Coordinates of C-alpha atoms in Angstrom, one line a residue:
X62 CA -4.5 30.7 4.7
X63 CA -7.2 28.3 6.3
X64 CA -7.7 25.0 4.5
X65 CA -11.0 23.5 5.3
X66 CA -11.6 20.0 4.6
X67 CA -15.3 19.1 5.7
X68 CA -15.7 15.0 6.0
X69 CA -18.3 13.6 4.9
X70 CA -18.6 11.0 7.7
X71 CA -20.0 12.0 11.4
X72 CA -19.8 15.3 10.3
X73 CA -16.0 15.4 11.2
X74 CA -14.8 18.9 10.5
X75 CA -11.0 18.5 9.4
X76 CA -8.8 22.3 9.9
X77 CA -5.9 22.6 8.7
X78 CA -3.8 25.9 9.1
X79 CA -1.1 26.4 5.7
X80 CA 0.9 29.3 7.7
X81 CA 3.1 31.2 5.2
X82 CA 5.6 33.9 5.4
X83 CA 4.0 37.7 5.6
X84 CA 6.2 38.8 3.1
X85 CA 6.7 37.3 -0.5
X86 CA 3.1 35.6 -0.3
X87 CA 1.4 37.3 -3.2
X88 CA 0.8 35.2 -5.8
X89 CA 2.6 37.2 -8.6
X90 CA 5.9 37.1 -6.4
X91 CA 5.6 32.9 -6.0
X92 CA 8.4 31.9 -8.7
X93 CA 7.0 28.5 -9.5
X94 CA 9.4 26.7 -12.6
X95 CA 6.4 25.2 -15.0
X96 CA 7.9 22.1 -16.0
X97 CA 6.1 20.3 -19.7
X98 CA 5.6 16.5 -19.3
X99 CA 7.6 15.9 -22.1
X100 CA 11.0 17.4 -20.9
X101 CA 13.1 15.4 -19.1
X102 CA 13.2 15.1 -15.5
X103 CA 16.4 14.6 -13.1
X104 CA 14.2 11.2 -11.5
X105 CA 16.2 10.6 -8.8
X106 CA 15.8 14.0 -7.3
X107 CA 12.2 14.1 -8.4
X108 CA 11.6 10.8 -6.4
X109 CA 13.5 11.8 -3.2
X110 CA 11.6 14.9 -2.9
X111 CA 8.0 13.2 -4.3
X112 CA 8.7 11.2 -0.9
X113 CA 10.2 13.6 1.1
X114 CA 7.9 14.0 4.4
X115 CA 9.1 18.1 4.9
X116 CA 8.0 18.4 0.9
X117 CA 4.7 21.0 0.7
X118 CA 2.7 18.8 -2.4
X119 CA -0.6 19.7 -4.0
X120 CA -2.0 17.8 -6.4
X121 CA -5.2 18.7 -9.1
X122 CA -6.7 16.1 -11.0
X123 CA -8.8 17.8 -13.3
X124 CA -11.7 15.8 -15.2
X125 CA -14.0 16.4 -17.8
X126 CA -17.9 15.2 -16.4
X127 CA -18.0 13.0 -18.6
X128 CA -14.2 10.9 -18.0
X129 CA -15.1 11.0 -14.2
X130 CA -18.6 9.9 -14.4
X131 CA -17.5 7.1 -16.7
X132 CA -14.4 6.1 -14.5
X133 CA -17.2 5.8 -11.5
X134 CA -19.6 3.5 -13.3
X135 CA -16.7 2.0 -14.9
X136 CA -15.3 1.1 -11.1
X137 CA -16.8 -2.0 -10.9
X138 CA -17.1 -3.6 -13.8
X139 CA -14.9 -6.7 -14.0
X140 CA -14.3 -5.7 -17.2
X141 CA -13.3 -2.4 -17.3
X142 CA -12.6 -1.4 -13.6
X143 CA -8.9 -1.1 -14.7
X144 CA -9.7 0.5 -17.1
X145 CA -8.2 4.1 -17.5
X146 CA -9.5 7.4 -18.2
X147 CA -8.4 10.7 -19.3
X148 CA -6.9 13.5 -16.6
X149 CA -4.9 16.4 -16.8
X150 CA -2.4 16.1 -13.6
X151 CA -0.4 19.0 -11.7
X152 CA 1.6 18.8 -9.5
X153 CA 3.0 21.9 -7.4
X154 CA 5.6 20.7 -4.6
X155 CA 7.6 23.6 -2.9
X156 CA 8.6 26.1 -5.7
X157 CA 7.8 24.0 -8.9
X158 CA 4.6 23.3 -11.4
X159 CA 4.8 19.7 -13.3
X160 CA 2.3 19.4 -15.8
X161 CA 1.3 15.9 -16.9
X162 CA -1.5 16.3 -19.7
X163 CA -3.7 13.7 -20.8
X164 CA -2.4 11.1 -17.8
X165 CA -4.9 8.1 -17.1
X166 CA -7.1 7.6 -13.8
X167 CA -8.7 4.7 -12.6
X168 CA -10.4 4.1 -8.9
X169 CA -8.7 1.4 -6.8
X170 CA -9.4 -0.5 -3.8
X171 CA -11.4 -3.4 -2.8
X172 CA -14.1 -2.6 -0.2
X173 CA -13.7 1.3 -0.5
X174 CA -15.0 1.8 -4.3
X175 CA -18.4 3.7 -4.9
X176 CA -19.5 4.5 -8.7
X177 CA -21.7 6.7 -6.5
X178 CA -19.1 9.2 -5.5
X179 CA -19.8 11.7 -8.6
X180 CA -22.6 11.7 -10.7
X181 CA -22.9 12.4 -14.4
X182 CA -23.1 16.4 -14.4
X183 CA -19.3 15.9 -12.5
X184 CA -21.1 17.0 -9.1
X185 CA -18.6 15.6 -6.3
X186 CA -19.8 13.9 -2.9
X187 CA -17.3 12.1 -1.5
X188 CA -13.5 11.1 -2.4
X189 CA -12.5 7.6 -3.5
X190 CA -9.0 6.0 -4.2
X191 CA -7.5 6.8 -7.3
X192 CA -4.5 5.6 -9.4
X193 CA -2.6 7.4 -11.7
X194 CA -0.5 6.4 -14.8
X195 CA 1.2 9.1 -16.2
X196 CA 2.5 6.9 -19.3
X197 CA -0.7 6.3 -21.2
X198 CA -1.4 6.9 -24.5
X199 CA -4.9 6.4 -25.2
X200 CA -5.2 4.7 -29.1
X201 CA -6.8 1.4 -29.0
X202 CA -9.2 0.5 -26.7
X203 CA -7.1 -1.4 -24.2
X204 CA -6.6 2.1 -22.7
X205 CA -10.0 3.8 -23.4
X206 CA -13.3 2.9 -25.0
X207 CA -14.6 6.2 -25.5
X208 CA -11.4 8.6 -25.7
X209 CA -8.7 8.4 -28.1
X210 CA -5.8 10.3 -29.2
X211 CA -4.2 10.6 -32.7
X212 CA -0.3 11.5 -33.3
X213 CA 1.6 12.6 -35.8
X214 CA 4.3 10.3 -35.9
X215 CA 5.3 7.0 -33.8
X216 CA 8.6 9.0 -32.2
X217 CA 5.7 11.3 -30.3
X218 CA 3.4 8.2 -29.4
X219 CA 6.6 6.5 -27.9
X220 CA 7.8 9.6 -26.0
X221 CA 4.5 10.0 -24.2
X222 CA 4.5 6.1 -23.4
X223 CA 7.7 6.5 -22.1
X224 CA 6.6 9.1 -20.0
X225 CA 7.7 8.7 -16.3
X226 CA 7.5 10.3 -12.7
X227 CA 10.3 9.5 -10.5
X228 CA 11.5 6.5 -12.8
X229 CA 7.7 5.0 -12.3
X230 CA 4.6 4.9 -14.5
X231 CA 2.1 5.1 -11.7
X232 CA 1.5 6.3 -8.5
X233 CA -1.4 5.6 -6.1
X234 CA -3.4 8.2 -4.1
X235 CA -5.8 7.0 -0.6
X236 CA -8.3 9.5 1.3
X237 CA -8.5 8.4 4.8
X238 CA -11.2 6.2 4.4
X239 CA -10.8 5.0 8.1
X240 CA -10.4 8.5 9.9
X241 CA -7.1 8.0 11.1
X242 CA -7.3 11.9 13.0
X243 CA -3.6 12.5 12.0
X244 CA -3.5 10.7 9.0
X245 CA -0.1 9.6 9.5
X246 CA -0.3 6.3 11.7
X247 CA -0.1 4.2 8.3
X248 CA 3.1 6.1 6.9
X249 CA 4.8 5.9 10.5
X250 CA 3.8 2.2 9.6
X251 CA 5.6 1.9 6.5
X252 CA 8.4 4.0 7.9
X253 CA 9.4 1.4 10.8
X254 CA 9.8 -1.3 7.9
X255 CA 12.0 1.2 5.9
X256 CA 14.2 2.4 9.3
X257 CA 14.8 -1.4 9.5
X258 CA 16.1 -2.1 6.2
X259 CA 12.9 -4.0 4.7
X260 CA 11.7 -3.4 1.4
X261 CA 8.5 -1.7 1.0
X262 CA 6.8 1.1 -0.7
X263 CA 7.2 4.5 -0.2
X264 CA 4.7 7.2 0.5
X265 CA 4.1 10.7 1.8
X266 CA 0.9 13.3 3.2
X267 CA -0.3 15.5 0.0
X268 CA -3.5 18.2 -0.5
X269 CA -5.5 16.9 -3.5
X270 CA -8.1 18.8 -5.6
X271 CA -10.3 16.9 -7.6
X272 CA -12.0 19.1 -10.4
X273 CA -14.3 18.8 -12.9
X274 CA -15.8 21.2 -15.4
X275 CA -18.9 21.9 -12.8
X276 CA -17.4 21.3 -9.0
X277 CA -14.0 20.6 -7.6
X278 CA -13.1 18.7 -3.6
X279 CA -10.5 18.9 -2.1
X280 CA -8.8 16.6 0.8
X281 CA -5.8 15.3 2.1
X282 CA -4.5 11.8 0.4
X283 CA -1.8 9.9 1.3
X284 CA 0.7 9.1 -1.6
X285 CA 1.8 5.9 -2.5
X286 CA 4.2 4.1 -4.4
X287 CA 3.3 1.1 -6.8
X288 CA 4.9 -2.1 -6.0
X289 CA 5.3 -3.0 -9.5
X290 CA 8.3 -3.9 -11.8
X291 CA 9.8 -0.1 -11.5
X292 CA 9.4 -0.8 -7.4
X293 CA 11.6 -4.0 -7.6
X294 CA 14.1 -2.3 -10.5
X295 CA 14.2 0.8 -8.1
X296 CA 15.8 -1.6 -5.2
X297 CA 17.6 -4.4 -7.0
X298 CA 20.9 -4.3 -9.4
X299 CA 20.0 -5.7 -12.9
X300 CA 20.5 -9.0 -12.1
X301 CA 18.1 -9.2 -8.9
X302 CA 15.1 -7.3 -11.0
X303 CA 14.2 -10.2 -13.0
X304 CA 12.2 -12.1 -10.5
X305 CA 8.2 -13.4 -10.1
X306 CA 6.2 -10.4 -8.4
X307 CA 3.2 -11.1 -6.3
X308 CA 0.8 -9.5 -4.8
X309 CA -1.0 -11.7 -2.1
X310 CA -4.8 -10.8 -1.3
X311 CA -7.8 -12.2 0.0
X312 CA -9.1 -12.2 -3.3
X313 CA -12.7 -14.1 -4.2
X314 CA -10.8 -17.1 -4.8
X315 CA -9.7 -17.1 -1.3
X316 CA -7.2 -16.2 1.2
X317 CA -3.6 -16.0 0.2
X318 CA -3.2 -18.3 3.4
X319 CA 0.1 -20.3 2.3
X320 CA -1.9 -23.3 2.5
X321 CA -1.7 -26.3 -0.1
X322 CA -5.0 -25.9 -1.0
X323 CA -4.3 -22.2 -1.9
X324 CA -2.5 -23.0 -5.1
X325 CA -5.2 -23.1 -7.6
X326 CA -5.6 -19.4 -6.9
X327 CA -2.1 -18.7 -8.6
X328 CA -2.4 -16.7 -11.4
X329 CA -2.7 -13.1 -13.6
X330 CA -5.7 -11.1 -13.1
X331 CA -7.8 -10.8 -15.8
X332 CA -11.7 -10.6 -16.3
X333 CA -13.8 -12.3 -13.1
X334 CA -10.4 -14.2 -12.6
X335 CA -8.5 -12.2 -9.2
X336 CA -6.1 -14.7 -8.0
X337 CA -5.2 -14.6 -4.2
X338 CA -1.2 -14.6 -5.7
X339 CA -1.6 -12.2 -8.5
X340 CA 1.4 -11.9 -10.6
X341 CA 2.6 -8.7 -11.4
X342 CA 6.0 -9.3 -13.4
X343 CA 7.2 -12.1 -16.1
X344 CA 3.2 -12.4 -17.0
X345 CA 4.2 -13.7 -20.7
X346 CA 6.8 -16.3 -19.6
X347 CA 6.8 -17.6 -15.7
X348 CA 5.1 -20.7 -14.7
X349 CA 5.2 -19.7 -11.1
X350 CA 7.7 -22.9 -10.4
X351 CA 8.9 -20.6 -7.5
X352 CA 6.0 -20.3 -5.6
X353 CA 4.7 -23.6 -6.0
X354 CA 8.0 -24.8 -5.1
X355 CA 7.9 -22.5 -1.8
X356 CA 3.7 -23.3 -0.8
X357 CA 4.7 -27.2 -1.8
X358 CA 7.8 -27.2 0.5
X359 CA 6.7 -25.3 4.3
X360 CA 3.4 -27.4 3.6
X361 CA 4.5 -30.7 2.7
X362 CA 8.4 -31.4 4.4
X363 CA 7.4 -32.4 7.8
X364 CA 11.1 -33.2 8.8
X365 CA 12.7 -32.2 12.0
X366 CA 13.5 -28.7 12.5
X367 CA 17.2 -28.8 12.4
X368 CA 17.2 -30.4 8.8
X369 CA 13.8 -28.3 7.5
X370 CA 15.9 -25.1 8.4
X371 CA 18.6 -26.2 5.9
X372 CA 15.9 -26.6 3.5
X373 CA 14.0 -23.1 4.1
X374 CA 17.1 -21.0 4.5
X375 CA 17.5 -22.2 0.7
X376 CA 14.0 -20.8 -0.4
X377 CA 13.4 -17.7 2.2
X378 CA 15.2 -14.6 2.9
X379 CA 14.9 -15.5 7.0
X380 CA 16.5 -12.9 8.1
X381 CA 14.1 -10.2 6.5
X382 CA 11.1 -12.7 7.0
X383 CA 11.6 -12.8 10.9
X384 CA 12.2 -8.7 10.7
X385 CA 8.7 -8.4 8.8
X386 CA 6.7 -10.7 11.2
X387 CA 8.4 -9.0 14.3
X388 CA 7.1 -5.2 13.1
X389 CA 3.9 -6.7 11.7
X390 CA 3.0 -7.9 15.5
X391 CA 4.1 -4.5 16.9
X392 CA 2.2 -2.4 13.8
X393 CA -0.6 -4.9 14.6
X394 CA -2.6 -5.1 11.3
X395 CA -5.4 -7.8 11.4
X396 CA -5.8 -7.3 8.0
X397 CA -2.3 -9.0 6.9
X398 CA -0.1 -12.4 5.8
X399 CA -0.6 -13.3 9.7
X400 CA -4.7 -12.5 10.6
X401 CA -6.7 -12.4 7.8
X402 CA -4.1 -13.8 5.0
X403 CA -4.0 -11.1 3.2
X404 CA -2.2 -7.4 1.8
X405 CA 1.1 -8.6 1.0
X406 CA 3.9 -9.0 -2.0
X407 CA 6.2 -11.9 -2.8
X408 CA 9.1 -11.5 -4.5
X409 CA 11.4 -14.2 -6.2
X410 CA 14.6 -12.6 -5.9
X411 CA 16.0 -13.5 -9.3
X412 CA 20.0 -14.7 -8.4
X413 CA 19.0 -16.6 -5.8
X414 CA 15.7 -17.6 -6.1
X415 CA 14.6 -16.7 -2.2
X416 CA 11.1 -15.3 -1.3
X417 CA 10.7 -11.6 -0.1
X418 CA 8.0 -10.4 2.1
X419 CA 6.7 -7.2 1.3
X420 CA 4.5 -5.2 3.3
X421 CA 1.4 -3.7 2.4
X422 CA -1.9 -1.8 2.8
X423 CA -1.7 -0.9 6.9
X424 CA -4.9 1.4 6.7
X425 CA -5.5 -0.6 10.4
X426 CA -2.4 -0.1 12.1
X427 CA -2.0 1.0 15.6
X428 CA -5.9 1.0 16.9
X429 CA -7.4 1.3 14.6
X430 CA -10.7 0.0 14.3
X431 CA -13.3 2.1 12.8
X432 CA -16.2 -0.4 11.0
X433 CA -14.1 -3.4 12.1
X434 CA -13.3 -3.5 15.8
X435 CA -10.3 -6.3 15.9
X436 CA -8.5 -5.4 19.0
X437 CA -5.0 -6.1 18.3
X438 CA -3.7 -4.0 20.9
X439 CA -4.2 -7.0 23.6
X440 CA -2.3 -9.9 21.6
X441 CA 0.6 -11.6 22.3
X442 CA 3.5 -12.0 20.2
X443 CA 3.8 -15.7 20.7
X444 CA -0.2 -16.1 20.0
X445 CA -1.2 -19.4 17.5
X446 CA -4.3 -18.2 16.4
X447 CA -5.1 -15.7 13.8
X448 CA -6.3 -12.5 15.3
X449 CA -9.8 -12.0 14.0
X450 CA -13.2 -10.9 15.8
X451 CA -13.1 -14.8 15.6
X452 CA -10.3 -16.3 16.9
X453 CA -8.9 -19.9 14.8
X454 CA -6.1 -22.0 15.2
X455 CA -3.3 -20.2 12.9
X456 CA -3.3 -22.1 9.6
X457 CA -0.3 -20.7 7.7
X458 CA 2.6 -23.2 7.7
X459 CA 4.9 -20.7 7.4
X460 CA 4.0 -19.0 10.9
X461 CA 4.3 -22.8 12.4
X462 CA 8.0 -23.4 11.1
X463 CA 9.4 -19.8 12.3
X464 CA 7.8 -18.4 15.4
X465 CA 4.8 -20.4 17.1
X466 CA 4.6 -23.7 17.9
X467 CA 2.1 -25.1 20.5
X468 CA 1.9 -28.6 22.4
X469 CA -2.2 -29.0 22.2
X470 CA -3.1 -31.8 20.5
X471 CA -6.0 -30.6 19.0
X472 CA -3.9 -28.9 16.4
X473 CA -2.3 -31.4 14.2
X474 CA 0.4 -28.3 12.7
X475 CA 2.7 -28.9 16.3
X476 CA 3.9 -32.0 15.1
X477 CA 3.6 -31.4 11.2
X478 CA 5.6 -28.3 11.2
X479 CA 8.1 -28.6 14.2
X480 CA 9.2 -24.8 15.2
X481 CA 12.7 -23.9 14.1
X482 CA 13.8 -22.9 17.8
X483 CA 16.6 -20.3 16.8
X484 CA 14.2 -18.5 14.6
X485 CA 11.6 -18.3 17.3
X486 CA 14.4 -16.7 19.6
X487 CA 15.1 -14.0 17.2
X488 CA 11.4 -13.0 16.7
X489 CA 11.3 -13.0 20.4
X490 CA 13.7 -10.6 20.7
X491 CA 12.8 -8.1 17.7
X492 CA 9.7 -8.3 18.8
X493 CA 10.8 -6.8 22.5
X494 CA 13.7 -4.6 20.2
X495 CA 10.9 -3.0 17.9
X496 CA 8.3 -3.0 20.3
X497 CA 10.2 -0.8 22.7
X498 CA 11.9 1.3 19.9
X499 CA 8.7 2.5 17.7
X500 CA 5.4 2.2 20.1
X501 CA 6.9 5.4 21.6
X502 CA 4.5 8.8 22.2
X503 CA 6.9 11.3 21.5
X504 CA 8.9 9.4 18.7
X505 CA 5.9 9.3 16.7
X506 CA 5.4 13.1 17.8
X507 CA 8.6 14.0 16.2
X508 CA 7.4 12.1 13.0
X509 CA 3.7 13.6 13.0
X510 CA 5.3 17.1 13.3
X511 CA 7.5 16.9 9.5
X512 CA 4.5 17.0 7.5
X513 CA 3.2 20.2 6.0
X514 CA -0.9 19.0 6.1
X515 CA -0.8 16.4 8.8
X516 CA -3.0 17.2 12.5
X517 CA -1.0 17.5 14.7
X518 CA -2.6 16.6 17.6
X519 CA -1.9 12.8 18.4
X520 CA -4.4 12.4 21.2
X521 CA -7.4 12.8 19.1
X522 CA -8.2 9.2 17.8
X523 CA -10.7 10.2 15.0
X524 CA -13.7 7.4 14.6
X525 CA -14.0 4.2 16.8
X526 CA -9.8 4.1 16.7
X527 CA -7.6 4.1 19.7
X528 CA -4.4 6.9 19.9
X529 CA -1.3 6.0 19.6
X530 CA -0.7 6.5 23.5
X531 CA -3.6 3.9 24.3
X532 CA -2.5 1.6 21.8
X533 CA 1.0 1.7 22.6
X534 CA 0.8 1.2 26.7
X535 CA -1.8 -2.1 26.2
X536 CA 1.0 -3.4 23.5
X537 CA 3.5 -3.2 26.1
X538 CA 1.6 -4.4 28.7
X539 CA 1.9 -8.1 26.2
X540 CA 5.4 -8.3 27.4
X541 CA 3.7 -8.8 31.3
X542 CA 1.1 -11.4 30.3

């Protein structure tokens, strides 16, 4: 079989050859086990092999014209942009069929959305992000406005909202919006932070068909998991899960820099309010002590090292902190907590009361650079500014008390926030450790070559982007500077 992909974008012509055994390949000889939404699923296994790289996954989400076209013009509308809307979900990966009737859809994203990418007789032109819930039930008009569903009884309303896939409610799903030629550089991303024991999301390659009742597209998305409470319940014991969840944009109300200034922009999203620390858990009964506690303390204790350390071993998980700004530097996103202060989750672990760094959103990770040309493959692991097209003084106070420091006295943060010396010797050397250990050609061969739908051919950049060969050798070359 040839699967043809046809991007809209510089008339990029994606091939993809689906090679399967000569014999057994009819369709009436394919065995697939149709699995109803309503029976129950073994989770775990369903999760493992959701996310397994080697797993062969195609996803339809099949729309009526008029659910799609309202989900488009509903995409941003500060009102309803979250709002869901009605899709019939199936999922075949390897030799199983789940069905997932009557799941909800919404577009996601912040600079990739376009109410323009169906229009109202469901004609298709271009793919957008989407998320799914699979866990919706559709009677008031908190979920929908338009559709709604009756039932018979409250036992069959409460086993569809307690619908689940893999243990989660939602999943999200990303075309490559940034021509990545592989597709794969931002999942090797995530995968370093996993193969180091960090917390962060999982995700996978998957074929997706949009359809409505008039057209149907179909392109490759990468899978992701939610960071949400499931995410946190999913990697803590019972009495670790209970903690403030954030998720840390550059949001209108500004960057989620760290800064003092940046606590008015605490909060829970709702209407034309999008906080830059958004929480995500405890929404009914946290008053986000924590993270004032943690923005008040690395921005107002200007004591010496040796005694701050006591204090912010007390309030930060160091050790996972220094792992997650070493592999951020070698990944080199400008669009994250260091650069642009921005794309990544807090979590209050709830025994001990420590911040977690979470990574997240990596869609520029090793070169690349298409509508945004920040060359990160050139900059220094020890650098104090942020890495911009512009390039300022680093304001975050936490970057000052870990892993920079500087002596110029045009930047006041040297003497504020004093450099804990024995954290900066350990990002030093993970920096060298990770550098040398995952900016490697024929590593990331080996992990291109798992995936059923990926290209395989790593020397083709795709866009303005750089390979992973290019990028690599000029990251390296830091270490000579």
């Amino acid at each position: 079989y040839i699967y043809e992909d046809f991007y809209m974008k510089k008339n990029i012509l994606y091939c993809f050859l689906l090679l399967l055994p000569l014999t057994g390949c009819n369709n009436n000889e394919i065995d697939y086990k149709e699995i109803n939404c309503y029976d129950d699923l073994n989770h775990d296994n369903f999760y493992n092999e959701f996310y397994d790289y080697t797993s062969d996954i195609e996803m339809t989400l099949k729309f009526t014209n008029e659910s799609i076209y309202r989900l488009a013009q509903y995409s941003d509308n500060d009102y309803k942009k979250e709002m869901y809307h009605p899709v019939d979900l199936t999922i075949k990966m390897n030799d199983k069929t789940y069905v997932f009737n009557d799941a909800g859809a919404r577009m996601k994203g912040n600079t990739s959305r376009n109410r323009y990418f169906v229009d109202k007789h469901g004609k298709i032109y271009a793919p957008v992000h989407f998320k799914i819930n699979v866990s919706q039930t559709f009677d008031d008009e908190e979920d929908n406005d338009y559709f709604f569903k009756t039932y018979e009884s409250e036992e069959e309303r409460n086993l569809l909202k307690k619908r689940r896939i893999g243990d989660a409610k939602k999943f999200d799903i990303k075309y490559n919006k940034n021509e990545d030629y592989s597709f794969t550089k931002q999942i090797y991303a995530y995968n370093c932070y996993e193969s180091e024991g960090l917390i962060v999301q999982k995700n996978n390659l998957i074929k997706v068909n949009i359809v409505t009742e008039s057209d149907s597209y179909t392109t490759l998305y990468e899978l992701q998991e939610c960071i949400d409470e499931e995410f946190i319940e999913r990697r803590f014991n019972k009495e670790s899960s209970s903690g403030d969840l954030y998720k840390c944009t550059y949001s209108a109300t500004g960057p989620a820099s760290l800064k003092y200034d940046s606590m008015y922009a605490i909060g829970i999203e709702k209407g034309t309010f999008h906080p830059s620390y958004d929480l995500k858990t405890n929404k009914k009964s946290s008053d986000h002590s924590l993270l004032k506690n943690f923005i008040t303390t690395i921005n107002n204790d200007t004591s010496s090292s040796d005694k701050f350390k006591t204090t912010l071993d007390n309030i930060l998980d160091v050790e996972s902190f220094l792992k997650f700004s070493a592999l951020s530097w070698v990944i080199g996103n400008p669009d994250d907590l260091r650069n642009n202060y921005n794309n990544y989750y807090m979590y209050f672990e709830s025994v001990n009361n420590k911040a977690i760094f979470i990574p997240y959103d990596f869609d520029r990770c090793f070169g690349i650079m298409k509508d945004w040309p920040v060359q990160m493959q050139h900059i220094p692991y020890y650098t104090t500014k942020q890495n911009l097209i512009e390039r300022y003084w680093q304001e975050n106070p936490l970057m000052w008390r870990t892993i920079i420091s500087t002596n110029d006295a045009l930047v006041p943060y040297s003497i504020n926030w004093p450099v804990i010396k024995e954290y900066q010797e350990t990002y030093k050397n993970l920096c060298v450790e990770y550098a040398n250990k995952y900016l490697d050609v024929n590593k990331y061969q080996e992990f291109v070559n798992q995936f059923v739908y990926a290209q395989k051919d790593i020397s083709i950049p795709g866009a303005d982007n750089l390979t992973f060969a290019s990028y690599c050798e000029s990251k390296l070359d830091t270490f000579n500077m």
